[in-house]
PDB file of C-alpha atoms in Angstrom:
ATOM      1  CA  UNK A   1      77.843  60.121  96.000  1.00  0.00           C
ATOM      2  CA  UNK A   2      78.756  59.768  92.532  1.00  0.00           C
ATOM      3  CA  UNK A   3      81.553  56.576  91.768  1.00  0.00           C
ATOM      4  CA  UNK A   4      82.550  58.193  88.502  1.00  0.00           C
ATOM      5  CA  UNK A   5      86.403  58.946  87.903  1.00  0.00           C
ATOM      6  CA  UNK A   6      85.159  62.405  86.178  1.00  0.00           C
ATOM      7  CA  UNK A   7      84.451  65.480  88.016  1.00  0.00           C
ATOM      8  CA  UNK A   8      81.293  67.285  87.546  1.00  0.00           C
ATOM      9  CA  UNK A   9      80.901  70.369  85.556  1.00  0.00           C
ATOM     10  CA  UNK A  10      80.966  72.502  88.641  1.00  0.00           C
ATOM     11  CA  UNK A  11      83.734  70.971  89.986  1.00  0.00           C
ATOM     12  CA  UNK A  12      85.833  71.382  86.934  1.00  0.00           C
ATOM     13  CA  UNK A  13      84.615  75.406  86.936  1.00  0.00           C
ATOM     14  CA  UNK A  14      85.547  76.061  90.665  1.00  0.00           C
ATOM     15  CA  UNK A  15      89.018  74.195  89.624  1.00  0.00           C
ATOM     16  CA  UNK A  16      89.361  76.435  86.578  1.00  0.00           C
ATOM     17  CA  UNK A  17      88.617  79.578  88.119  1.00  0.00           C
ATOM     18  CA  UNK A  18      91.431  78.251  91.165  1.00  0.00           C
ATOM     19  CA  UNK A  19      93.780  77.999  88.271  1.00  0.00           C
ATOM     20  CA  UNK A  20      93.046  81.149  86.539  1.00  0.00           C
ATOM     21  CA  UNK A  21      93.615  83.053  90.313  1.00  0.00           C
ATOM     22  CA  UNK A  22      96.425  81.712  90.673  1.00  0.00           C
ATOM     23  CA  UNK A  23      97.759  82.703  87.279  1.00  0.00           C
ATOM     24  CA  UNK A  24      96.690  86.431  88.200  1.00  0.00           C
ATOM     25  CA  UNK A  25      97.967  86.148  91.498  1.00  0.00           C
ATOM     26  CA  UNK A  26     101.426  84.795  89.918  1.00  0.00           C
ATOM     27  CA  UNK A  27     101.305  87.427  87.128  1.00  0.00           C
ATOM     28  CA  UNK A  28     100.471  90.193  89.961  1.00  0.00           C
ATOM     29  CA  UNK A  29     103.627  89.164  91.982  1.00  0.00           C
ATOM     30  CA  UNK A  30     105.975  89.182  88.845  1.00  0.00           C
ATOM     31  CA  UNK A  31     104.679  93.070  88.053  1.00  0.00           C
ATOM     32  CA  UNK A  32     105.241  94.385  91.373  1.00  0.00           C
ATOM     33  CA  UNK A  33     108.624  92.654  91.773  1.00  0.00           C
ATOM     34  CA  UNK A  34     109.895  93.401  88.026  1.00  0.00           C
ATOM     35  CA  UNK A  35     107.577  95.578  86.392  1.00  0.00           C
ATOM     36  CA  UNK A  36     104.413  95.156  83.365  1.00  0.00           C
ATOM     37  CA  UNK A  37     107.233  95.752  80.917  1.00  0.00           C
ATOM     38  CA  UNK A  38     109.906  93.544  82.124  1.00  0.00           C
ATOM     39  CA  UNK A  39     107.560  90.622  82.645  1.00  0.00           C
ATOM     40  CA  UNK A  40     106.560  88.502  79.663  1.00  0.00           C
ATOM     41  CA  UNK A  41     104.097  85.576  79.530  1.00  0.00           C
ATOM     42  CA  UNK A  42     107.245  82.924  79.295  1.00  0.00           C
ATOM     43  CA  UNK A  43     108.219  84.553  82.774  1.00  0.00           C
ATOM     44  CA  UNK A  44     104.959  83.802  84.556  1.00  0.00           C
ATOM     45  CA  UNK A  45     104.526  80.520  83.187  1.00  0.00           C
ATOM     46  CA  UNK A  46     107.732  79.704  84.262  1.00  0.00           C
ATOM     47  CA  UNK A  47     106.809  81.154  87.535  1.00  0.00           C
ATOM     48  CA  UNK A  48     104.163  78.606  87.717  1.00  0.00           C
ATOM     49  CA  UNK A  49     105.567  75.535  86.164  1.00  0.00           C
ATOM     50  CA  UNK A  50     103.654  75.142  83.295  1.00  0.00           C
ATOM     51  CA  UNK A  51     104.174  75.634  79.862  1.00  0.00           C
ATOM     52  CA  UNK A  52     103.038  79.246  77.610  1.00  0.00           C
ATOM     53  CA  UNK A  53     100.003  78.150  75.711  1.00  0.00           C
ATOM     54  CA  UNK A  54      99.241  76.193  79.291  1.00  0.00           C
ATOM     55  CA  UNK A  55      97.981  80.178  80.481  1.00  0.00           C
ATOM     56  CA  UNK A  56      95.737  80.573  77.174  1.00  0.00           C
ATOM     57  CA  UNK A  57      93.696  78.464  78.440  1.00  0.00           C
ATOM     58  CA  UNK A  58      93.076  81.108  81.582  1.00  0.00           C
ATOM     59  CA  UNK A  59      93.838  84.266  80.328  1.00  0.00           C
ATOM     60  CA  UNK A  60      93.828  85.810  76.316  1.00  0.00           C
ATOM     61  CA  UNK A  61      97.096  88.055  77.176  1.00  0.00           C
ATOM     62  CA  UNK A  62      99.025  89.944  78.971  1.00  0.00           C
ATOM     63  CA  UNK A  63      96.823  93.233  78.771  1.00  0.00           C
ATOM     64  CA  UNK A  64      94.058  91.090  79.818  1.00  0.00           C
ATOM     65  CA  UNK A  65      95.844  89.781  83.136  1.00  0.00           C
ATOM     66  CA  UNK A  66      97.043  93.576  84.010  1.00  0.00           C
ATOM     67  CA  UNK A  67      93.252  94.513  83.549  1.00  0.00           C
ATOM     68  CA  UNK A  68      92.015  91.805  85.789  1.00  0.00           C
ATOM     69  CA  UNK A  69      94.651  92.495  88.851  1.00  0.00           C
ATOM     70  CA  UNK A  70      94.007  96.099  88.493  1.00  0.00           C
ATOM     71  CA  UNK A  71      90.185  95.322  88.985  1.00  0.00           C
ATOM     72  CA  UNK A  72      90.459  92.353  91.402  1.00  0.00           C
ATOM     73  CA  UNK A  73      92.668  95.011  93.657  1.00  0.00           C
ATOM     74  CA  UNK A  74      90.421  97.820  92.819  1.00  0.00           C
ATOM     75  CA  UNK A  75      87.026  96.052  94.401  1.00  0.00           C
ATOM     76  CA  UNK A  76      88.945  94.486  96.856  1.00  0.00           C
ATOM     77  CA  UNK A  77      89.994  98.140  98.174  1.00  0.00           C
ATOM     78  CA  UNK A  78      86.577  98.573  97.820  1.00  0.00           C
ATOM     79  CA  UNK A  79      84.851  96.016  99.157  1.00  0.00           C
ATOM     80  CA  UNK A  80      87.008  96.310 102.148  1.00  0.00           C
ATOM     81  CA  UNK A  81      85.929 100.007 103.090  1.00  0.00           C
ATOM     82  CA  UNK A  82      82.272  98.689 102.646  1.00  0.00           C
ATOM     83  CA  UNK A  83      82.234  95.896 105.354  1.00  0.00           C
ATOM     84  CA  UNK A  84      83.855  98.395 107.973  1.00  0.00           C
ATOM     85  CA  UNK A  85      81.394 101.156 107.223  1.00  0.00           C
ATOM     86  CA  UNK A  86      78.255 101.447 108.741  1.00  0.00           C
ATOM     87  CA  UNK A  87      78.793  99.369 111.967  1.00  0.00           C
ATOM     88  CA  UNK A  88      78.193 102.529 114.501  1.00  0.00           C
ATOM     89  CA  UNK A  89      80.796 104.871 116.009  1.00  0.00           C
ATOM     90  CA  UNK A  90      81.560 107.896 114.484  1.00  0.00           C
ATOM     91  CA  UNK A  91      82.232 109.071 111.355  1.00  0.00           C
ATOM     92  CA  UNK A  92      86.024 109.574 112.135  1.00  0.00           C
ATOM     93  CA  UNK A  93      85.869 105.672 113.812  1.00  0.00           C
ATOM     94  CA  UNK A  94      85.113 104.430 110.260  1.00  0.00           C
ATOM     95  CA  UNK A  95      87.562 106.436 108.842  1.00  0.00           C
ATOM     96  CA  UNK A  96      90.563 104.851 110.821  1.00  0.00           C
ATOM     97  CA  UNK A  97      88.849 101.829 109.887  1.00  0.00           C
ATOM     98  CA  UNK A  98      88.405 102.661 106.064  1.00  0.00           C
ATOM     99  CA  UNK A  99      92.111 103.338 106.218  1.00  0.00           C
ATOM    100  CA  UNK A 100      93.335 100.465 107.893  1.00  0.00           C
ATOM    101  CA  UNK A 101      91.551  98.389 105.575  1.00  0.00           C
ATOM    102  CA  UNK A 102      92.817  99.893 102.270  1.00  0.00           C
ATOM    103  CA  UNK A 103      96.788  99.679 104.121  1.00  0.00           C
ATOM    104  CA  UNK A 104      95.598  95.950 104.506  1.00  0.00           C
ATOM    105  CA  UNK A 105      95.014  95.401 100.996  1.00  0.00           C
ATOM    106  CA  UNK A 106      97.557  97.841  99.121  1.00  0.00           C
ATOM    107  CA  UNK A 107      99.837  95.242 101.115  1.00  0.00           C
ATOM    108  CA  UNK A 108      98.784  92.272  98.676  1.00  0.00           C
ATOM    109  CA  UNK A 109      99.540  90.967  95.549  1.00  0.00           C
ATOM    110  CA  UNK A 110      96.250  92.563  93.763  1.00  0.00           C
ATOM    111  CA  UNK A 111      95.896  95.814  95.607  1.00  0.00           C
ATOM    112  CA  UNK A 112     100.103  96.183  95.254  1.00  0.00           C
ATOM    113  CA  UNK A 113      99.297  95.637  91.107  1.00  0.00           C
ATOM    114  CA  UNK A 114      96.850  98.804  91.428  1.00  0.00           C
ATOM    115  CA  UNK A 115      99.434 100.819  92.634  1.00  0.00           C
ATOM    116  CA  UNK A 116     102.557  99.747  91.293  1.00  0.00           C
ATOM    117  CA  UNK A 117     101.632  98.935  87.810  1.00  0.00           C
ATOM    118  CA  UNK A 118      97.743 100.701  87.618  1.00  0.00           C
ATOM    119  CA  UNK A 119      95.837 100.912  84.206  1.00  0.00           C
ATOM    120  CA  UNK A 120      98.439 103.163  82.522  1.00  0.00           C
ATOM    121  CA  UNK A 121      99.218 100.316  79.823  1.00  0.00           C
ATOM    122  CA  UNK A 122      96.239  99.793  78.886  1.00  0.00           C
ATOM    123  CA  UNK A 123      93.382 100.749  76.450  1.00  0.00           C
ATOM    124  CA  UNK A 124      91.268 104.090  76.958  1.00  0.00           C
ATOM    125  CA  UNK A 125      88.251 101.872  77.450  1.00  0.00           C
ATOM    126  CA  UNK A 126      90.204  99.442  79.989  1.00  0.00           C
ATOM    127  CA  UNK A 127      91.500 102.820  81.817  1.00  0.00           C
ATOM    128  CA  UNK A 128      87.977 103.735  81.953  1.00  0.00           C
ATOM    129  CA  UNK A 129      86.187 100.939  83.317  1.00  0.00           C
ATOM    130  CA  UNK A 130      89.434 100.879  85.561  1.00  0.00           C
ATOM    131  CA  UNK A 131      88.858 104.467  86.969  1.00  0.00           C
ATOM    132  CA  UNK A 132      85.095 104.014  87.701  1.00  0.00           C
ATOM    133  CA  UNK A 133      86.294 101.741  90.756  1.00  0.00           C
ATOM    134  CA  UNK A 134      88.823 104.127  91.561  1.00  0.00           C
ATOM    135  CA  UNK A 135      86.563 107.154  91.628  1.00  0.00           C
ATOM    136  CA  UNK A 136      83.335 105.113  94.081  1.00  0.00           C
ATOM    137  CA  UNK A 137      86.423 103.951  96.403  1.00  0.00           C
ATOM    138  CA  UNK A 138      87.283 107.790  96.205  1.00  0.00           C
ATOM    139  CA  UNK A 139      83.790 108.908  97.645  1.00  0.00           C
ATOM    140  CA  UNK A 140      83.535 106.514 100.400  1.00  0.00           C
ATOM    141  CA  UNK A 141      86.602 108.761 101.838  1.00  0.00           C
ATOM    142  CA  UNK A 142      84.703 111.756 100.943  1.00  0.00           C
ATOM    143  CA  UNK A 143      81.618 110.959 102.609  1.00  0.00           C
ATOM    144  CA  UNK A 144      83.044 109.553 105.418  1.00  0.00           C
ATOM    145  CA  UNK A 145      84.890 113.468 105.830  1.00  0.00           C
ATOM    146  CA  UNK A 146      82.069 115.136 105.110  1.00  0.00           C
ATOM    147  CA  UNK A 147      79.879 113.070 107.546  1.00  0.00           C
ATOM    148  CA  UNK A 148      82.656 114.037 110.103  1.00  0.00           C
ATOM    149  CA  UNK A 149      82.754 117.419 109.556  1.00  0.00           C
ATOM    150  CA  UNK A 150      79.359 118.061 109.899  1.00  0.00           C
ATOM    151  CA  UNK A 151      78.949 115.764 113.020  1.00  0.00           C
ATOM    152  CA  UNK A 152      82.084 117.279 114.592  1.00  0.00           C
ATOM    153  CA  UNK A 153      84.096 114.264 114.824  1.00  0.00           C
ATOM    154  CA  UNK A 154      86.768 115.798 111.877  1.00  0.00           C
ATOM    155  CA  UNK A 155      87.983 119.157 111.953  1.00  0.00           C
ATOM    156  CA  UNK A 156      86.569 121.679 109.106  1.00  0.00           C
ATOM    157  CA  UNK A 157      88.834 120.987 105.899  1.00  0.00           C
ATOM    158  CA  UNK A 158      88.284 120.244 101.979  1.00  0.00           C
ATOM    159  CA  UNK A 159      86.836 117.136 102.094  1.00  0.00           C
ATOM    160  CA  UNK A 160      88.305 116.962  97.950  1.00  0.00           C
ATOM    161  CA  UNK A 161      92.017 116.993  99.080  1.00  0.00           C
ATOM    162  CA  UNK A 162      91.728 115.983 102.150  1.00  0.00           C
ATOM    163  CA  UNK A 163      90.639 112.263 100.486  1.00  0.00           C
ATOM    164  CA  UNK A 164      92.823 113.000  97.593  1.00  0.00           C
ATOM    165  CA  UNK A 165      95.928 113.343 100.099  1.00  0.00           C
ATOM    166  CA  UNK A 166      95.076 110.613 102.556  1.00  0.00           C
ATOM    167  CA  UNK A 167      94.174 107.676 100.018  1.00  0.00           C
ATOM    168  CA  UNK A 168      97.360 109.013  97.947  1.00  0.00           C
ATOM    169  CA  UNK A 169      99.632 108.454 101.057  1.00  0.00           C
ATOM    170  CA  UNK A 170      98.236 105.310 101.982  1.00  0.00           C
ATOM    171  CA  UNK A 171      98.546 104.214  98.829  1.00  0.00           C
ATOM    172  CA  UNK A 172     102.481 104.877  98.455  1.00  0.00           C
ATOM    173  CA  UNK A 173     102.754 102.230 101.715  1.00  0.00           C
ATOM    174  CA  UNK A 174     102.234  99.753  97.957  1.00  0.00           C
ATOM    175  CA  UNK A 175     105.552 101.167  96.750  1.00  0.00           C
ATOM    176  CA  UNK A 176     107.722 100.438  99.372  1.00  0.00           C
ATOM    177  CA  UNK A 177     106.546  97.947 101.778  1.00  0.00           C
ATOM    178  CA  UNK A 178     108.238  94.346 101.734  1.00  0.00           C
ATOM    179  CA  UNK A 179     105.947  91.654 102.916  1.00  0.00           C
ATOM    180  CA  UNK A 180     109.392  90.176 104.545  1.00  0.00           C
ATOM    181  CA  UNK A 181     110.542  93.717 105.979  1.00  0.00           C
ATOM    182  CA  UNK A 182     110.949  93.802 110.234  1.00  0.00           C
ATOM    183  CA  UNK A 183     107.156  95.513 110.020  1.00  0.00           C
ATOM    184  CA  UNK A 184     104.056  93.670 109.601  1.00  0.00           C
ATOM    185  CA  UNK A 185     101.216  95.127 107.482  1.00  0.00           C
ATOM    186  CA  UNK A 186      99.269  95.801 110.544  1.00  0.00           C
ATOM    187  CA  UNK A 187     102.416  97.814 112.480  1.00  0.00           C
ATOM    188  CA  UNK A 188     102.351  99.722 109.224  1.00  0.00           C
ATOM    189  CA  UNK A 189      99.001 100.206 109.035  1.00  0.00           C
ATOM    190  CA  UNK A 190      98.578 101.365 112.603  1.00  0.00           C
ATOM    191  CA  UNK A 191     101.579 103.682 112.170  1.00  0.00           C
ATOM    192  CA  UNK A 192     100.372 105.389 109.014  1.00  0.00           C
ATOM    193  CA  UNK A 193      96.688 105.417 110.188  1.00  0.00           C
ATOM    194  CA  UNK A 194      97.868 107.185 113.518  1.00  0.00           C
ATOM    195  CA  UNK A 195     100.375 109.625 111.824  1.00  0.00           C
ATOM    196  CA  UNK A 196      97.936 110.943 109.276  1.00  0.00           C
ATOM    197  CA  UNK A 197      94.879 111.689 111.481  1.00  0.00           C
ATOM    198  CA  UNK A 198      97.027 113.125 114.076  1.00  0.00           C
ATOM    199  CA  UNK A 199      99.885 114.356 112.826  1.00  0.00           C
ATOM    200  CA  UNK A 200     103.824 114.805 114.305  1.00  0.00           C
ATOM    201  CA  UNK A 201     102.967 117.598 117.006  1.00  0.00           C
ATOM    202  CA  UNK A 202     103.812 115.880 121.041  1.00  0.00           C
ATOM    203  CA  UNK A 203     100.563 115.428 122.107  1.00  0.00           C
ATOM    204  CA  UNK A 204      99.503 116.462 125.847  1.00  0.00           C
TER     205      UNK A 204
END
């Protein structure tokens, strides 16, 4: 082991990429609780401690922060429904487990940005890069639905608005759940999950 006082060039990247998560994550929070509009770059430094030209050093502006939670939250949602996929069961099994998943991640900082704020204020060619991730996390529930319909584990439907409808409620969970609300991300999950799939009829 080195005795030198400086840290390598490594160690200062990890600690600069620690710092420039934690401005987004900081930045993500302040959107969701107050809006893109109402939140200025004096706020989230403030947030953090730290002076205003402190976050140039991490970020070039505010469009560029909104663009990076939107995409951190977009392949988080969809890098979620990949590592639950594909592990046996039925179609319909990884389906409640798709949607779980995207409950557990619309219920943090990042995914919360995606749906609170989303890629509305910002450039055409920021929307579209932005949209790209939406539209692959948009076919996993598609193929997962059609997979079940033709194996019989789903009921016949259009698998189109039948994603459309079930990502769009699961997403609204983003707009009014409250990390310090009497329900835990999981309850909600569960609950939503449950009531979707199967609907308000008494069962038995």
């Amino acid at each position: 082991m080195s005795d030198s006082p400086w840290k390598s060039s490594t160690d200062r990247r990890s600690e600069r990429e620690e710092k420039r998560i934690a401005v987004l994550r900081t930045a993500a929070r302040a959107f969701n609780d107050v809006g893109y509009y109402n939140t200025s770059l004096d706020d989230i430094a403030r947030r953090l401690n730290v002076t205003k030209p402190t976050l140039y050093y991490y970020i070039k502006n505010k469009e560029e922060i909104l663009f990076e939670c939107v995409r951190i939250g977009l392949e988080r949602l969809e890098s979620a429904s990949s590592e639950v996929i594909g592990h046996g069961g039925s179609a319909y099994d990884e389906l409640v487990a798709v949607m779980t998943a995207y409950v557990g991640v619309v219920t943090m900082e990042f995914g919360m940005c995606v749906i609170r704020v989303g890629e509305e204020p910002l450039t055409e060619e920021s929307r579209r890069t932005l949209r790209a991730l939406k539209r692959r996390i948009d076919l996993k529930f598609r193929s997962l639905i059609e997979r079940g319909i033709a194996e019989g584990s789903i009921a016949a439907c259009d698998p189109k608005i039948a994603a459309f409808t079930l990502a769009g409620a699961l997403s609204w969970v983003a707009r009014w759940y409250q990390p310090d609300g009497p329900q835990t991300a999981d309850a909600i999950a569960r609950h939503s999950v449950d009531l979707l799939l199967n609907g308000l009829r008494p069962r038995g």
